């Protein structure tokens, strides 16, 4: 048993819940969320397909660099989970655009190359992220592509949410 | 055994690996500990099983190889405001329950539900049984408006209304009369928007959520057409966040009513605003001055509406023959140049808002659940420094009870992690007893003697399963049991 499989015990349940809510939720989320969840759902039930992988690096605020194998088509949130990269509280809402805990900071050149620009919904969540930068994105919204091999992303100093006092 | 962070991580997820490490450490501590010690492990008690409790527990378990955590909960069911505060149409926010469940499933973590700390067992007793006690019981009361007529029927705390539609046992019998056209909500925070959204969302959409059946029935018969949200200050001081605002603007069959005079010229200061405030203000401004043709078409067809009103302070509840008829508000002007610190000052002018239902949504406050807990009655919080409760060694607080009731789950997550780290540091530096506390066994002994019917985490799983099954019949993710006795009954039947 590995951490990944432990987590996967939860994923079908979550995917099921998500499918159940999907039609009911008022008007929420971008198409990307659905894609990401569908991927997750199938990753636990379908036979293992040999997916192409690239290498990405996660650098924390102290400069520690962790190497991860990233499957093309997965989100960077999936990559963190699958590679057991230890970031407190990362991905609390499990990739449903309801929090900002999978906040990652890109280098300007990498940020500009990302194929899809952030949606309003992603920006809404990023607004609440701790240590927000111009090149911030949510990991759950970034889908790994072949040309991301060698990509280096920064994990902000704290996974926090800066909603204002009410 | 190398106790690197990687190994901690492995231990959390590899039960056999964990047992191996525990065995080794157990041997070590046995040889170290003297005969007076019950076992070699610190025992920590957490009071409250909401996000503050669970995130603190998660940090403690991760940061120490043999520490044990017991989570006490007043209700038979866990998760606090994730279950009873998060709106039923926000299921994605409730995904955090998966992480909490993982924490509760840890061999070193126990859930003791249906135990009321302060009544069934005191904080003083807990401090003797455990190495440390963490108060994470949130903010169970709300702030009053303090105006004449506030005690009339149909003037409700937004908090109680939230508890009511979420099936919170103590709020299930709330008397709310929805046979009126206009409701006023006092407050411009996310709770105010949640209440407005639940009141205005087409019932068929709510019917597919885990909203309580009685609330759904009441909302089905509702005559509400209009919800007015009243705030003391202006558009630059609203406390709600952009996600919730965007949701309201896109609410099906409902139109936003914003007044141009409130938003005019605001675009001039956009460049000076920090990004979150800028995007939030831009969205309101755009809704007011530049909606898309599609938006306008939908809004024209809408039968219901919600309205944002600014610079008003409630003065008096208006009534006729004991029936609520409206809310009189003083008109305010804002003083101060920096928008963040601008103050609302009432003028001699006032306006009357006719309505048949009023919610106050101006903030929560915590309660002192045990006289042994130091408490700041004015602020409604436990005085503390970085989570260490002032004047009581071994007593800590986490989340809203110490920080005040602001922010969403994720600010509480950060706080929970921080307080967890503070406790681990105090343990490592011998500021609190590491060893020799009976912990779980000691608490069980007292509670059993007092005849308290405890609910374990596996008991909760039975309740959970039952609720999900009940929900399936109605096409809902779950039908919550809103009665504590009925929760207990399910468990006695199972046994």
PDB file of C-alpha atoms in Angstrom, chain B residues 1 6 54 139 171 197 279 346 372 407 469:
ATOM      1  CA  UNK B   1      14.790   4.478  12.597  1.00  0.00           C
ATOM      2  CA  UNK B   6       9.503  11.814   4.740  1.00  0.00           C
ATOM      3  CA  UNK B  54      -9.218  18.647  12.947  1.00  0.00           C
ATOM      4  CA  UNK B 139     -18.128  30.761  18.047  1.00  0.00           C
ATOM      5  CA  UNK B 171     -31.916  25.230  15.438  1.00  0.00           C
ATOM      6  CA  UNK B 197     -28.787  32.938  -1.858  1.00  0.00           C
ATOM      7  CA  UNK B 279     -11.523  42.858  -8.685  1.00  0.00           C
ATOM      8  CA  UNK B 346     -24.927  58.569  11.401  1.00  0.00           C
ATOM      9  CA  UNK B 372     -11.921  27.551  34.226  1.00  0.00           C
ATOM     10  CA  UNK B 407     -12.225  34.220   7.627  1.00  0.00           C
ATOM     11  CA  UNK B 469     -29.196   6.090   2.353  1.00  0.00           C
TER      12      UNK B 469
END
